[in-house]
Coordinates of C-alpha atoms in Angstrom, one line a residue:
M114 CA 0.0 0.0 0.0
R115 CA 2.7 2.2 0.9
Y116 CA 4.4 1.7 -2.6
V117 CA 1.0 2.3 -4.4
G118 CA 0.6 5.5 -2.4
R119 CA 4.1 6.8 -3.6
V120 CA 3.3 5.8 -7.2
L121 CA -0.1 7.8 -7.0
A122 CA 1.6 10.8 -5.3
A123 CA 4.2 10.9 -8.0
A124 CA 1.7 10.4 -10.8
A125 CA -0.4 13.4 -9.2
G126 CA 2.8 15.5 -9.2
V127 CA 3.5 14.9 -12.9
G128 CA -0.1 15.5 -13.7
A129 CA 0.0 18.8 -12.0
G130 CA 3.1 19.7 -13.8
V131 CA 1.7 19.0 -17.1
V132 CA -1.4 21.1 -16.3
A133 CA 0.6 23.9 -15.2
G134 CA 2.6 23.8 -18.3
L135 CA -0.4 23.7 -20.4
L136 CA -1.9 26.7 -18.7
A137 CA 1.5 28.6 -18.8
R138 CA 1.9 27.9 -22.7
P139 CA -1.2 30.1 -23.5
R140 CA 0.4 33.0 -21.4
R141 CA 3.6 32.9 -23.2
I142 CA 1.8 32.7 -26.6
R143 CA -0.4 35.7 -25.5
R144 CA 2.8 37.7 -24.5
R145 CA 4.5 36.9 -27.8
I146 CA 1.4 37.8 -29.7
G147 CA 1.2 41.1 -27.7
L148 CA 4.9 42.1 -28.6
V149 CA 4.5 41.3 -32.3
R150 CA 1.3 43.3 -32.3
E151 CA 3.1 46.3 -30.6
R152 CA 6.0 46.1 -33.2
V153 CA 3.5 45.9 -36.1
G154 CA 1.6 48.8 -34.7
R155 CA 4.6 50.9 -34.2
R156 CA 5.8 50.2 -37.6
F157 CA 2.4 50.9 -39.1
R158 CA 2.2 54.3 -37.4
Y159 CA 5.6 55.2 -38.7
L160 CA 4.6 54.3 -42.3
R161 CA 1.4 56.2 -41.9
G162 CA 3.1 59.2 -40.8
R163 CA 5.8 59.1 -43.6
L164 CA 2.8 58.5 -46.0
R165 CA 1.1 61.6 -44.8
G166 CA 4.3 63.6 -45.2
V167 CA 4.7 62.4 -48.8
R168 CA 1.2 63.3 -49.7
Y169 CA 1.6 66.6 -48.1
R170 CA 4.7 67.4 -50.1
L171 CA 3.2 66.0 -53.4
G172 CA 0.2 68.4 -52.7
G173 CA 2.7 71.4 -52.6
G174 CA 2.4 71.8 -48.8
R175 CA 5.5 73.2 -46.8
P176 CA 5.8 73.8 -43.0
D177 CA 5.1 77.1 -41.9
P178 CA 8.3 79.2 -42.6
D179 CA 7.2 81.9 -40.1
V180 CA 8.4 80.2 -36.9
T181 CA 10.8 81.1 -34.1
D182 CA 14.5 80.3 -34.2
D183 CA 14.2 77.5 -31.6
V184 CA 11.4 75.7 -33.8
L185 CA 13.5 76.3 -37.0
A186 CA 16.6 74.8 -35.4
D187 CA 14.6 71.7 -34.3
R188 CA 13.2 71.4 -37.8
V189 CA 16.7 71.5 -39.3
R190 CA 18.1 69.0 -36.7
S191 CA 15.2 66.5 -37.7
R192 CA 16.1 66.8 -41.3
L193 CA 19.8 66.4 -40.8
G194 CA 19.5 63.3 -38.7
S195 CA 19.0 60.9 -41.6
V196 CA 21.4 62.9 -43.7
T197 CA 24.4 62.5 -41.1
R198 CA 23.4 58.8 -40.5
R199 CA 23.7 58.1 -44.3
L200 CA 27.0 59.9 -44.6
D201 CA 28.2 58.3 -41.4
V202 CA 29.6 61.6 -40.0
P203 CA 29.4 62.9 -36.5
R204 CA 26.4 64.8 -35.5
V205 CA 26.1 68.4 -36.8
H206 CA 25.4 71.0 -34.2
V207 CA 22.7 73.4 -35.2
T208 CA 21.9 77.1 -34.0
A209 CA 19.5 79.5 -35.5
F210 CA 19.8 83.4 -35.5
G211 CA 17.2 85.4 -37.3
H212 CA 16.2 82.5 -39.6
V213 CA 20.0 82.0 -40.5
I214 CA 21.3 78.6 -39.7
I215 CA 24.8 78.3 -38.2
L216 CA 26.3 74.7 -38.5
H217 CA 29.3 73.4 -36.7
G218 CA 30.8 70.0 -36.9
D219 CA 33.2 67.6 -38.9
V220 CA 32.6 66.0 -42.3
A221 CA 34.8 63.7 -44.4
T222 CA 34.7 65.4 -47.6
A223 CA 33.6 68.6 -49.2
A224 CA 30.8 66.7 -50.9
D225 CA 29.6 65.8 -47.6
A226 CA 29.5 69.4 -46.5
I227 CA 27.7 70.3 -49.7
V228 CA 25.0 67.5 -48.9
V229 CA 24.4 68.8 -45.4
E230 CA 24.3 72.4 -46.4
D231 CA 21.8 71.6 -49.3
A232 CA 19.5 69.8 -46.8
V233 CA 19.5 72.8 -44.6
W234 CA 19.0 75.2 -47.5
R235 CA 15.9 73.3 -48.6
T236 CA 14.3 73.5 -45.1
S237 CA 11.2 75.8 -44.9
G238 CA 11.9 78.9 -43.0
V239 CA 15.7 79.0 -43.7
E240 CA 16.7 82.3 -45.0
G241 CA 20.5 81.9 -44.8
V242 CA 23.2 79.2 -44.0
V243 CA 26.4 79.9 -42.3
S244 CA 28.5 76.7 -42.5
M245 CA 31.4 76.1 -40.1
L246 CA 31.7 72.5 -41.1
H247 CA 35.3 71.3 -41.2
E248 CA 36.1 69.2 -44.2
G249 CA 38.3 66.2 -43.6
L250 CA 38.4 64.2 -40.4
V251 CA 41.9 64.7 -38.9
S252 CA 43.9 62.3 -37.0
G253 CA 41.9 61.3 -34.0
D254 CA 38.5 62.1 -35.7
T255 CA 36.3 59.0 -36.2
R256 CA 33.0 58.2 -37.8
P257 CA 30.2 57.2 -35.5
S258 CA 30.4 53.7 -36.7
E259 CA 34.1 53.5 -35.4
G260 CA 33.7 54.7 -31.9
D261 CA 35.6 57.6 -30.2
L262 CA 39.3 58.4 -29.9
T263 CA 40.7 61.5 -28.1
L264 CA 44.0 63.3 -28.9
L265 CA 45.6 66.0 -26.7
P266 CA 45.4 69.5 -27.9
S267 CA 48.5 71.1 -29.1
P268 CA 50.3 73.7 -26.9
M269 CA 49.0 76.5 -29.1
L270 CA 45.5 75.5 -28.7
R271 CA 45.9 75.1 -24.9
R272 CA 47.3 78.7 -24.8
L273 CA 44.2 79.9 -26.6
F274 CA 41.8 78.0 -24.4
A275 CA 43.7 79.2 -21.3
A276 CA 43.4 82.8 -22.4
A277 CA 39.8 82.6 -23.1
Q278 CA 39.0 81.0 -19.7
Q279 CA 41.1 83.6 -17.9
A280 CA 38.9 86.2 -19.5
G281 CA 35.7 84.6 -18.3
C282 CA 35.0 81.9 -20.6
T283 CA 33.7 78.5 -19.0
Q284 CA 35.4 75.3 -19.7
E285 CA 32.3 73.9 -21.3
T286 CA 32.0 76.8 -23.9
V287 CA 35.6 77.6 -24.5
Q288 CA 36.3 75.5 -27.8
P289 CA 33.2 77.2 -29.5
A290 CA 34.2 80.6 -28.1
V291 CA 37.6 80.4 -29.5
R292 CA 36.4 79.1 -32.8
A293 CA 33.8 81.8 -33.1
V294 CA 36.5 84.7 -32.5
L295 CA 39.0 83.1 -34.8
T296 CA 36.6 82.4 -37.7
T297 CA 35.2 85.9 -37.6
F298 CA 38.8 87.3 -37.5
F299 CA 40.1 85.3 -40.4
E300 CA 37.1 86.0 -42.6
R301 CA 38.1 89.7 -42.4
L302 CA 41.5 89.1 -43.5
P303 CA 42.7 89.3 -47.2
V304 CA 43.1 85.5 -48.5
A305 CA 46.8 85.8 -48.9
E306 CA 47.4 87.1 -45.3
R307 CA 44.9 84.5 -44.1
R308 CA 47.0 81.7 -45.5
H309 CA 50.3 83.2 -44.1
V310 CA 49.0 83.2 -40.5
A311 CA 47.4 79.8 -40.8
S312 CA 50.7 78.3 -42.2
H313 CA 52.1 79.0 -38.6
L314 CA 49.5 77.2 -36.7
P315 CA 49.0 73.5 -35.8
V316 CA 46.2 71.6 -37.4
D317 CA 43.9 71.6 -34.4
V318 CA 44.0 75.4 -34.4
Q319 CA 43.9 75.8 -38.1
V320 CA 40.5 74.0 -38.2
L321 CA 39.1 76.8 -35.7
T322 CA 40.1 79.4 -38.2
V323 CA 38.4 78.3 -41.4
P324 CA 35.9 81.0 -42.3
P325 CA 32.3 79.9 -42.7
R326 CA 30.6 79.1 -46.1
R327 CA 27.6 81.3 -46.6
R328 CA 24.4 81.0 -48.5
G329 CA 21.8 83.8 -48.7
Q330 CA 24.1 86.2 -46.6
A331 CA 27.4 88.0 -47.2
P332 CA 29.7 88.9 -44.3
A333 CA 28.9 92.2 -43.0
R334 CA 31.5 95.1 -43.4
M335 CA 32.7 96.4 -40.2
R336 CA 34.7 99.3 -39.0
H337 CA 34.2 99.2 -35.2
L338 CA 35.0 96.7 -32.5
D339 CA 31.4 96.4 -31.3
E340 CA 30.3 95.2 -34.8
F341 CA 33.0 92.6 -34.7
I342 CA 31.9 91.4 -31.4
E343 CA 28.4 91.2 -32.6
A344 CA 29.5 89.1 -35.5
V345 CA 31.3 86.7 -32.9
L346 CA 28.2 86.5 -30.9
R347 CA 26.1 85.5 -34.0
I348 CA 28.6 82.5 -34.7
D349 CA 28.2 81.0 -31.2
H350 CA 26.3 82.0 -28.0
I351 CA 29.2 83.5 -26.0
D352 CA 28.5 85.1 -22.7
R353 CA 27.9 88.6 -23.7
V354 CA 29.0 89.8 -20.5
H355 CA 32.5 88.6 -21.1
A356 CA 32.6 88.8 -25.0
H357 CA 34.7 91.8 -25.2
D358 CA 37.4 90.4 -22.9
I359 CA 37.3 86.9 -24.5
T360 CA 37.7 88.5 -27.9
G361 CA 40.7 90.6 -27.0
A362 CA 42.3 87.8 -25.1
V363 CA 42.1 85.4 -28.0
L364 CA 43.2 87.8 -30.6
Q365 CA 46.2 89.0 -28.6
T366 CA 47.3 85.4 -27.9
L367 CA 47.0 84.5 -31.5
R368 CA 49.3 87.6 -32.3
D369 CA 51.9 86.4 -29.7
L370 CA 51.8 82.9 -31.3
V371 CA 52.6 84.3 -34.8
P372 CA 54.9 87.3 -34.2
E373 CA 56.2 86.9 -37.8
E374 CA 52.8 88.0 -39.2
A375 CA 51.8 90.6 -36.3
Q376 CA 52.7 93.7 -38.3
D377 CA 51.3 92.6 -41.6
V378 CA 47.9 91.6 -40.0
A379 CA 47.7 95.0 -38.2
A380 CA 48.2 96.8 -41.4
V381 CA 44.9 95.4 -43.0
L382 CA 42.8 95.8 -39.9
P383 CA 40.2 98.8 -39.3
E384 CA 41.4 101.1 -36.5
E385 CA 39.4 99.7 -33.4
L386 CA 40.3 96.2 -34.3
R387 CA 43.9 97.1 -34.9
R388 CA 44.0 98.7 -31.3
T389 CA 42.8 95.4 -29.8
W390 CA 45.1 93.4 -31.8
T391 CA 48.2 95.4 -31.0
E392 CA 47.4 95.9 -27.0
P393 CA 49.5 94.0 -24.7
A394 CA 48.1 90.6 -23.8
A395 CA 47.1 89.7 -20.2
H396 CA 49.5 87.2 -18.6
T397 CA 48.6 83.7 -19.4
P398 CA 50.0 80.8 -17.3
P399 CA 52.5 78.8 -19.4
I400 CA 51.0 75.4 -20.7

């Protein structure tokens, strides 16, 4: 009897396990069906949105061009997402100022830069494009598909950064601030003098001096330092309170880095900017 009882208990346990398995299987099936249904629904909503966009454009519709700069910048970023993924280049930084789009970033070739700029120019609401895109990924730059590498900045670049920070620039904004000052300055130099100065600079400083390519907007002529600083502020959002000091510190440090060209550069500058260029630089700790 004891043996029979054990057999019956074992059979009951097996039966309970089978029943539990049969009951659990429908739950797993329902869960999988739910996941598939969710994925199909998400894909359907995406395709439906794309179809509406295609129909909207085929019907001659365009997004409202009369929007704020923040909305316009978001619109451009959305458009550039698929473009940069297709080109396999790092994300392009977008800012807007008076419906003029300012682009910062790195691309592999001039053709890539043109593709990005064309995509921006075709965006509804854009009235001008100022491209600060650097053509050619230098040593240490990588495509998004290759991961990240970091190289130490050159001594010249560190001196420029230190001067800007000593003048009130934060560490987080020092690179775009220095670039805004240098590109605005180099854009105002004659091409020959621009090349002479750049030839004395390391690559990581040269890439910060390349003047922007412009569409729909020519660089403004300027005679006064305040006009120069306003042009710097339009390139990047430098702290206005410290913009004058940062501009002077960067230009005077650049002058000290290229003493062979200092007099030639001074000769082609308007009076107020020439005074800023020739003023003694504040002491910057050695790097």
